[in-house]
Coordinates of N, CA, C and O in Angstrom, one line a residue:
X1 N 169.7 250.0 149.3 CA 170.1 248.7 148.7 C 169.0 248.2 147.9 O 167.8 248.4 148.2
X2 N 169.2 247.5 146.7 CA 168.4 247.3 146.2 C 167.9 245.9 146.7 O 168.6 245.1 147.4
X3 N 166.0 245.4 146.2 CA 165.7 244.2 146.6 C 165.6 243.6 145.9 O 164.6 242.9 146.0
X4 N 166.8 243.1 144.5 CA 166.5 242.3 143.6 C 165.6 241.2 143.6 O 165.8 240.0 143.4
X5 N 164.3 241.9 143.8 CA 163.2 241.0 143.4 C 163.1 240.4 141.9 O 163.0 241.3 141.0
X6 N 163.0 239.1 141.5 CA 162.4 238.8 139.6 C 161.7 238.4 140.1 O 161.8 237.9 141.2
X7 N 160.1 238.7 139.2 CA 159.5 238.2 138.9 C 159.2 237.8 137.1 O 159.2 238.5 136.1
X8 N 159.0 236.1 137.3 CA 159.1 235.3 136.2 C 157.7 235.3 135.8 O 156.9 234.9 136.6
X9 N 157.4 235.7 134.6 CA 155.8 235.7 134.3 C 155.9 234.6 133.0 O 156.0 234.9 131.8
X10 N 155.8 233.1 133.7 CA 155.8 232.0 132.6 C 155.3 230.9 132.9 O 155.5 230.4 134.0
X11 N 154.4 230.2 131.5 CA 153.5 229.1 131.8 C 154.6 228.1 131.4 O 153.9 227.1 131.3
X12 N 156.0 227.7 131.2 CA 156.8 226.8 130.3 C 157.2 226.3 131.5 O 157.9 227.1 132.1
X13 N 157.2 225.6 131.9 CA 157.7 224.5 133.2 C 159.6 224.8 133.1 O 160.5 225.4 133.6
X14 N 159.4 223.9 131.9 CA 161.5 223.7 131.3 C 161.5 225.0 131.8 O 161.9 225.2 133.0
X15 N 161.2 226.4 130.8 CA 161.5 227.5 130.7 C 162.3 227.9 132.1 O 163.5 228.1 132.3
X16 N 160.9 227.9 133.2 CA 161.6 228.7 134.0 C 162.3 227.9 135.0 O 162.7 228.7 135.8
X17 N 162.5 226.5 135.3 CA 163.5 226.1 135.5 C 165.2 225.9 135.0 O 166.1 225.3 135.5
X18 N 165.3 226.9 133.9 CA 166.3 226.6 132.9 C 166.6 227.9 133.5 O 167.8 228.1 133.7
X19 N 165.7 229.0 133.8 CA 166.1 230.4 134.2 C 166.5 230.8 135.6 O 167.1 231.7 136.1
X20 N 165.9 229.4 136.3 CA 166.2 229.4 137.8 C 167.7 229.1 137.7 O 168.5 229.9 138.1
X21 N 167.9 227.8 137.3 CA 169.4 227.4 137.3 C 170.1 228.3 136.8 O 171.1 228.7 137.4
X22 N 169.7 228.9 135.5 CA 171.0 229.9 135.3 C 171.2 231.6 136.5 O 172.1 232.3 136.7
X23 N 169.8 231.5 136.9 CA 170.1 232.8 137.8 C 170.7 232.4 139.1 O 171.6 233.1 139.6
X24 N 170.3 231.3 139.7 CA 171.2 230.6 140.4 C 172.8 230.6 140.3 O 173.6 230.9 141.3
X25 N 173.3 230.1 139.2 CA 174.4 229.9 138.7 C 175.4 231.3 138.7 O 176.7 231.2 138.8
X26 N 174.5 232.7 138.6 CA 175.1 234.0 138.2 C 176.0 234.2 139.6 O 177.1 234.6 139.6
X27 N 175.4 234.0 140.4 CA 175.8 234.2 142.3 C 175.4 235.9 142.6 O 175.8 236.7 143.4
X28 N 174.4 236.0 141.6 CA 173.9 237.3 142.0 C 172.5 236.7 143.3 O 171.8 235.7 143.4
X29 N 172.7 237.8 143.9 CA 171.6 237.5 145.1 C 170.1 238.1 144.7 O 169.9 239.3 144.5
X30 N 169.3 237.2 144.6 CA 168.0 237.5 143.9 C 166.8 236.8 145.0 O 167.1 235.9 145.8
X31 N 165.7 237.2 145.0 CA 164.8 236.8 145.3 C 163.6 236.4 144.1 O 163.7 236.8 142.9
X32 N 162.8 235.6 144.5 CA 162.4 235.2 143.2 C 160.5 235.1 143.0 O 160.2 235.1 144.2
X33 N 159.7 235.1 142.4 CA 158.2 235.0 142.4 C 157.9 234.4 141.0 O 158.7 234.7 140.1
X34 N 157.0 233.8 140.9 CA 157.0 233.0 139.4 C 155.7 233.6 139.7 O 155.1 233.8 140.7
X35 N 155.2 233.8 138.1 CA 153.5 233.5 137.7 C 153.7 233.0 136.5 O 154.4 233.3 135.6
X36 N 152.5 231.7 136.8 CA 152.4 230.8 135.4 C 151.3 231.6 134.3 O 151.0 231.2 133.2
X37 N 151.0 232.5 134.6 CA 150.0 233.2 133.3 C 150.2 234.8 133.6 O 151.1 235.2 134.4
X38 N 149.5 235.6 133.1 CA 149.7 236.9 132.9 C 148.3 237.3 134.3 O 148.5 238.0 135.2
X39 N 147.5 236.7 134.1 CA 146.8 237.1 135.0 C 147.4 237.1 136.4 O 147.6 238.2 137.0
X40 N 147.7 235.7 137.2 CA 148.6 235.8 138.2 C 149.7 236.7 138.5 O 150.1 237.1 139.6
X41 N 150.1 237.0 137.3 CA 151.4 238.4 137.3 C 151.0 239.7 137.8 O 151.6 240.5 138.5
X42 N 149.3 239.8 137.2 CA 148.7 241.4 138.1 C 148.6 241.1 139.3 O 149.0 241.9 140.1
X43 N 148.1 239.9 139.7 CA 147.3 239.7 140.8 C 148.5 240.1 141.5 O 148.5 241.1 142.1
X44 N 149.8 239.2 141.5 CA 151.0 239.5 142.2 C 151.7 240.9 142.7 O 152.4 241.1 143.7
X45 N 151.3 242.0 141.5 CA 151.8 242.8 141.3 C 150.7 243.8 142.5 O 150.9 244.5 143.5
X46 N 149.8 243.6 141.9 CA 148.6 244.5 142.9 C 148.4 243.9 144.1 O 147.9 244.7 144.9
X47 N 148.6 242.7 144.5 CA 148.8 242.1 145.8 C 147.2 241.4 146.0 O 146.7 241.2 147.1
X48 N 146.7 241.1 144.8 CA 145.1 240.8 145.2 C 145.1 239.2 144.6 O 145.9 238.6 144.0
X49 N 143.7 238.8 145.2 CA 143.6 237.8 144.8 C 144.4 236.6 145.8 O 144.3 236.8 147.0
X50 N 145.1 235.5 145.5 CA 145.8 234.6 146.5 C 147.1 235.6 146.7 O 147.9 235.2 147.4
X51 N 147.4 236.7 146.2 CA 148.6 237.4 147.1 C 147.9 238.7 147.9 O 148.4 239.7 148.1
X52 N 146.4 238.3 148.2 CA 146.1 239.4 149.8 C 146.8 239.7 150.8 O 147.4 238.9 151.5
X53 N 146.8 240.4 150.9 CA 148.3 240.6 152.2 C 149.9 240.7 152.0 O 150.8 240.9 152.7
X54 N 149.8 240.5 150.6 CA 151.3 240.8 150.2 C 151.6 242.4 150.2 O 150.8 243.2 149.8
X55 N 153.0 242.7 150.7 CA 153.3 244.2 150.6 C 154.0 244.6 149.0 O 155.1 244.3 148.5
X56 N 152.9 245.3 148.5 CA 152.9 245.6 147.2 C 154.1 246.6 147.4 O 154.7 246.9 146.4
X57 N 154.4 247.0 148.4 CA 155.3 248.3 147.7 C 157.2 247.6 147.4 O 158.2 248.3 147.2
X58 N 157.1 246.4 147.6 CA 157.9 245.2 147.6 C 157.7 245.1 146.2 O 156.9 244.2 145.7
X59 N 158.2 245.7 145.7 CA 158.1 245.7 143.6 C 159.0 245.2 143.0 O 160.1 245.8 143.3
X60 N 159.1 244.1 142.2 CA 160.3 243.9 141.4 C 161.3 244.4 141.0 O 160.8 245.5 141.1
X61 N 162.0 244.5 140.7 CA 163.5 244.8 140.1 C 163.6 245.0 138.7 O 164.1 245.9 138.0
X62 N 162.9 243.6 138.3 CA 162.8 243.1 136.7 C 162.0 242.0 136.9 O 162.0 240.9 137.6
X63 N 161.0 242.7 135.8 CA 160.0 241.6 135.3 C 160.5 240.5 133.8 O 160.5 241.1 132.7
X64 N 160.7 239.6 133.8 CA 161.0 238.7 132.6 C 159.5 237.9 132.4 O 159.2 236.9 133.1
X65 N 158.7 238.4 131.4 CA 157.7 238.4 130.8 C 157.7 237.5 129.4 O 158.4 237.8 128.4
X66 N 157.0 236.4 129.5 CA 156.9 235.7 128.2 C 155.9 236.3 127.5 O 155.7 237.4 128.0
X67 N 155.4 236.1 126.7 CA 154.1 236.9 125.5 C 152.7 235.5 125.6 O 151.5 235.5 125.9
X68 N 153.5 234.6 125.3 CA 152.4 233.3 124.4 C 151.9 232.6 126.1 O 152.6 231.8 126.7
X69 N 150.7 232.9 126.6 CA 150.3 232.5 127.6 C 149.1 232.6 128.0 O 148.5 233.6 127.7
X70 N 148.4 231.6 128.8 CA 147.0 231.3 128.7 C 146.4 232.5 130.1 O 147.1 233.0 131.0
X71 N 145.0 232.7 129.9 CA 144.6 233.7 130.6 C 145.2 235.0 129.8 O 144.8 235.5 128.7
X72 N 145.6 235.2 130.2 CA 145.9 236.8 130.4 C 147.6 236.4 129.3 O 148.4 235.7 129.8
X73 N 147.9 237.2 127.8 CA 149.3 237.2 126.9 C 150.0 238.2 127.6 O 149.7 238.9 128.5
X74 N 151.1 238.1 127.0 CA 152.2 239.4 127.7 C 152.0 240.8 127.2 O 152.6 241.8 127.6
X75 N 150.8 240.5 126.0 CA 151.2 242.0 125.5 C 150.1 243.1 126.9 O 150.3 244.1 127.5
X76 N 148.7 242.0 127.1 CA 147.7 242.6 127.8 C 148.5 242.7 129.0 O 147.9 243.5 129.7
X77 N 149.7 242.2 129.7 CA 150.3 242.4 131.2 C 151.0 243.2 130.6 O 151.3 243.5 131.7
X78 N 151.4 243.6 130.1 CA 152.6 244.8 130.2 C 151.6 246.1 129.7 O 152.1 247.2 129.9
X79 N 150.6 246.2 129.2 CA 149.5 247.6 129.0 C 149.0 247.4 130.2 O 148.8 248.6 130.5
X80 N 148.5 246.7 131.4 CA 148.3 247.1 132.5 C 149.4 247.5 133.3 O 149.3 248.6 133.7
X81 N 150.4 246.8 133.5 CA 151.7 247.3 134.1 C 151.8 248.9 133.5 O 151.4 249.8 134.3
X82 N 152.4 249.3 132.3 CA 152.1 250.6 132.0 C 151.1 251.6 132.3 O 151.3 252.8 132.4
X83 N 150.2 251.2 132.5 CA 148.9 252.3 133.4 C 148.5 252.7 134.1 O 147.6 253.5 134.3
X84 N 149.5 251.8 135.1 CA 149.3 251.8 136.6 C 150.5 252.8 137.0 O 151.7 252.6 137.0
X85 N 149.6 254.0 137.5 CA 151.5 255.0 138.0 C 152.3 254.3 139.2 O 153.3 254.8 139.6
X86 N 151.9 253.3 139.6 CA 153.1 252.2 140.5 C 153.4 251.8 139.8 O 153.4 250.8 140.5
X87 N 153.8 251.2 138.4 CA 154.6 250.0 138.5 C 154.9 250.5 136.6 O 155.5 249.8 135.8
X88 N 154.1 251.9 136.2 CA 154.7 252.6 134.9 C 156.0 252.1 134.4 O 156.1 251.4 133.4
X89 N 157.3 252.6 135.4 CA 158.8 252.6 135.4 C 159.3 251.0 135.7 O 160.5 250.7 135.5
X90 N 158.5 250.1 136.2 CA 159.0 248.7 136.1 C 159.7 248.2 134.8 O 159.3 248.1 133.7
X91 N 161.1 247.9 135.3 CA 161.6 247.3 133.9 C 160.8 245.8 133.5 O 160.4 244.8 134.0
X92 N 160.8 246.3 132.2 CA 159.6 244.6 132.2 C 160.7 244.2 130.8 O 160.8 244.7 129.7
X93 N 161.2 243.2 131.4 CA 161.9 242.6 130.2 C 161.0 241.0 129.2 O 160.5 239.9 129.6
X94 N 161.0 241.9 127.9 CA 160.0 240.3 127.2 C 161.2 239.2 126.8 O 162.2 239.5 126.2
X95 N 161.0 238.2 127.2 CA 161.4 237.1 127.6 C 160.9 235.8 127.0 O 160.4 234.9 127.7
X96 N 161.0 235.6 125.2 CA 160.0 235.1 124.8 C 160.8 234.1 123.6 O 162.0 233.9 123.5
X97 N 159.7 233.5 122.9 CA 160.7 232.2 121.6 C 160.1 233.0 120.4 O 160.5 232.9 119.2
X98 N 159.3 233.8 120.7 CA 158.9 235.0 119.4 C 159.7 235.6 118.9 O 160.4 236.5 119.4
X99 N 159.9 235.2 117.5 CA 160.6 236.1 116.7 C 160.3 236.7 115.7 O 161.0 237.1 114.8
X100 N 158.6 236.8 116.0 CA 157.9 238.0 115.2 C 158.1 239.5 115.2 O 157.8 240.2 116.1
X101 N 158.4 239.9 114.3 CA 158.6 241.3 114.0 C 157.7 242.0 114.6 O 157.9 242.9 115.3
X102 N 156.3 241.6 114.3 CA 154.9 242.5 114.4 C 155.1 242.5 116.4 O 154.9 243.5 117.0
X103 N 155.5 241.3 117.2 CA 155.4 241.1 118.4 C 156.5 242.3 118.9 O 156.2 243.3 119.6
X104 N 157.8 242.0 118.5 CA 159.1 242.6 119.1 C 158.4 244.7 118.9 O 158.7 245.7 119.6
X105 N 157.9 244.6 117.9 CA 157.4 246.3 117.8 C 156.3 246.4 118.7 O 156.0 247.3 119.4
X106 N 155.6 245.5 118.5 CA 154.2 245.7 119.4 C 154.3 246.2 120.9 O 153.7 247.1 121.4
X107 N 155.4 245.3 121.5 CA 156.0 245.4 122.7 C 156.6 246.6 123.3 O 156.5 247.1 124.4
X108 N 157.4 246.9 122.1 CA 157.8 248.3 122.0 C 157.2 249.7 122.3 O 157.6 250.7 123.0
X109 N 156.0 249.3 121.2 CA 155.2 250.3 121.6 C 154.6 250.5 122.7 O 154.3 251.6 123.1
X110 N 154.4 249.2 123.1 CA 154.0 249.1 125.4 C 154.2 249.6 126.2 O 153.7 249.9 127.3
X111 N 155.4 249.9 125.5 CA 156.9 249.9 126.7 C 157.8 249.2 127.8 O 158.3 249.5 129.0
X112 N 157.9 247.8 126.4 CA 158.6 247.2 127.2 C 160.0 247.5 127.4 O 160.1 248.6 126.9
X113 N 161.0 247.2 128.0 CA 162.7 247.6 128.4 C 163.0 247.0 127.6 O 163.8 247.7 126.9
X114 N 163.0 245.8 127.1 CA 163.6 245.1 126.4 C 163.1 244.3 125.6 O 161.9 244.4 125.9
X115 N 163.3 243.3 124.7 CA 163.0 242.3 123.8 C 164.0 241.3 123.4 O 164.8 241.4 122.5
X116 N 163.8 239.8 124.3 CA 164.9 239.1 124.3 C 164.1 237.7 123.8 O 163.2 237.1 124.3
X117 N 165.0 237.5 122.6 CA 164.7 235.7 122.5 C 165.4 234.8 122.7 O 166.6 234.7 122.5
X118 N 164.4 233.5 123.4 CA 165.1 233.1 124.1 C 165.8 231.9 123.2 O 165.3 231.2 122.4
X119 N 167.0 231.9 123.4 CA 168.0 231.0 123.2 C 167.5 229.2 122.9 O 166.9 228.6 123.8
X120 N 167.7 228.6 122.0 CA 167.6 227.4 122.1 C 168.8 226.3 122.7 O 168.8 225.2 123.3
X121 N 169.7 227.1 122.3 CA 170.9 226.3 123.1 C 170.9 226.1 124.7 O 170.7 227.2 125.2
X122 N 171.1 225.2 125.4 CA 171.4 225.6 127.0 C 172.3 226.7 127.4 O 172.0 227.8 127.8
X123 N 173.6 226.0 127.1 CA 174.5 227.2 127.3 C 174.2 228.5 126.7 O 174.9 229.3 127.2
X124 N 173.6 228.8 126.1 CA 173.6 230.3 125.5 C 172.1 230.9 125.8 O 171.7 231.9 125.3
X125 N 171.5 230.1 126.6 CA 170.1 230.5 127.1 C 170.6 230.6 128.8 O 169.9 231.1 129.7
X126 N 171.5 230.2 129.0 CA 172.2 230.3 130.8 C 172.4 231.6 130.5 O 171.7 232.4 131.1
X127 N 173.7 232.0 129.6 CA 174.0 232.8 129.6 C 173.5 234.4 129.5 O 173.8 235.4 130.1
X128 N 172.8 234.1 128.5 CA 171.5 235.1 128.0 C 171.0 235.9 130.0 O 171.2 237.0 130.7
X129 N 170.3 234.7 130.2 CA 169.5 235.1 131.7 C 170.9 235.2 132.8 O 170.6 235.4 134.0
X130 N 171.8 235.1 132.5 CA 173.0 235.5 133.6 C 173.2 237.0 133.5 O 173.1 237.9 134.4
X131 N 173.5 237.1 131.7 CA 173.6 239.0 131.4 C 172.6 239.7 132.1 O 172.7 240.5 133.0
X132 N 171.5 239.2 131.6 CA 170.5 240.1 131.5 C 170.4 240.3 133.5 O 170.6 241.4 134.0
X133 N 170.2 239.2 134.1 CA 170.3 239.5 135.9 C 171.7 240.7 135.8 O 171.4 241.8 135.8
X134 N 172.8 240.4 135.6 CA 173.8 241.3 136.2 C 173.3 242.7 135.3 O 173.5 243.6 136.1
X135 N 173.1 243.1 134.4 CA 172.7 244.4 134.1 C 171.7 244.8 134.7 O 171.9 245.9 135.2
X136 N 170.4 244.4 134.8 CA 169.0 244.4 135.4 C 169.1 244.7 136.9 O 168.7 245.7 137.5
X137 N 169.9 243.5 137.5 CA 169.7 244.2 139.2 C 170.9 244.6 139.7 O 170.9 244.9 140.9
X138 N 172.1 244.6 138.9 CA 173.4 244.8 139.4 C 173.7 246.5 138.9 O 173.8 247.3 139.8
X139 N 173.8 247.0 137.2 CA 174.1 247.7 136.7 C 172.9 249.1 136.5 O 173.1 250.3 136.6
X140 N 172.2 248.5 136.4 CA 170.6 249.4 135.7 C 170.1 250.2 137.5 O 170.0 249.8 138.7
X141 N 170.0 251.6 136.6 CA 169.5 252.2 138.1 C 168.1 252.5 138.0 O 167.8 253.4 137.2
X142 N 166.9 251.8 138.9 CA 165.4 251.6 138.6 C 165.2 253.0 138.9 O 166.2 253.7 139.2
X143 N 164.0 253.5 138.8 CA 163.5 255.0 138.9 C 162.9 254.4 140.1 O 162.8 253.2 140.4
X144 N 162.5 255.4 141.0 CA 162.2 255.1 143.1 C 160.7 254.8 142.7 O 160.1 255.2 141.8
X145 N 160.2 253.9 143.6 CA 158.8 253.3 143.9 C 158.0 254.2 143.8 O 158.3 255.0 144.8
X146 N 156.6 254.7 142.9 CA 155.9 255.5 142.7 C 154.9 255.0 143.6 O 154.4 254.0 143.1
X147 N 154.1 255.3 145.3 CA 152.6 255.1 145.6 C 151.5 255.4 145.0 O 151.4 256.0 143.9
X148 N 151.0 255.2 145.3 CA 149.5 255.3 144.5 C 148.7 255.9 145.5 O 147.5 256.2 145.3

């Protein structure tokens, strides 16, 4: 069974309250971890730092990754995510108000899973993060937890 873990990698207060209610709202069963900066996202991920003792091999599902953030941007969290042979195959979905060309390819080149902007409307920003949960932890089949 899967552990639809998200982890929300965002400094926007509204944001990821607007993502909670909508993933809430989907009645998909999720578990949830926020990091307000990119740095807290490694720490989370590697289990160091204030998540000592966390069982790393407890890996997300899907990462929803903003770009524009203090400490540590999304492009530098998603080239560490990629290099690490745990967490290479993490879907890491960018999750962002960028609608820079140079960003959406940059990302690409990373290897992010996806490139999503986020919605200004409520309703169509609910909806947006409702798809994206039911394809991500419902439809999408992750590749098996690589150890290190």
């Amino acid at each position: 069974m899967k552990n639809n873990l998200i982890l929300i990698v965002d400094d926007n207060e509204k944001d990821l309250l607007l993502t909670l209610r909508s993933l809430e709202s989907s009645e998909i069963p999720f578990e949830l971890a926020v990091a307000r900066d990119g740095a807290e996202a490694l720490e989370f991920l590697s289990g160091s730092d204030k998540y000592k003792g966390r069982d790393t091999s407890h890996l997300p599902q899907l990462v929803l990754l903003d770009l524009k953030m203090p400490k540590l941007d999304g492009f530098q969290v998603l080239r560490q995510i990629r290099s690490s042979e745990r967490t290479k195959y993490l879907p890491v979905v960018i999750f962002t108000s960028s609608s820079e060309v140079s960003d959406v390819k940059n990302t690409y080149s990373l290897g992010a899973s996806s490139y999503i902007r986020k919605p200004i409307d409520f309703a169509k920003y609910s909806e947006t993060v409702r798809s994206v949960g039911v394809y991500w932890l419902l439809l999408n089949e992750n590749p098996p937890v690589i150890q290190e």
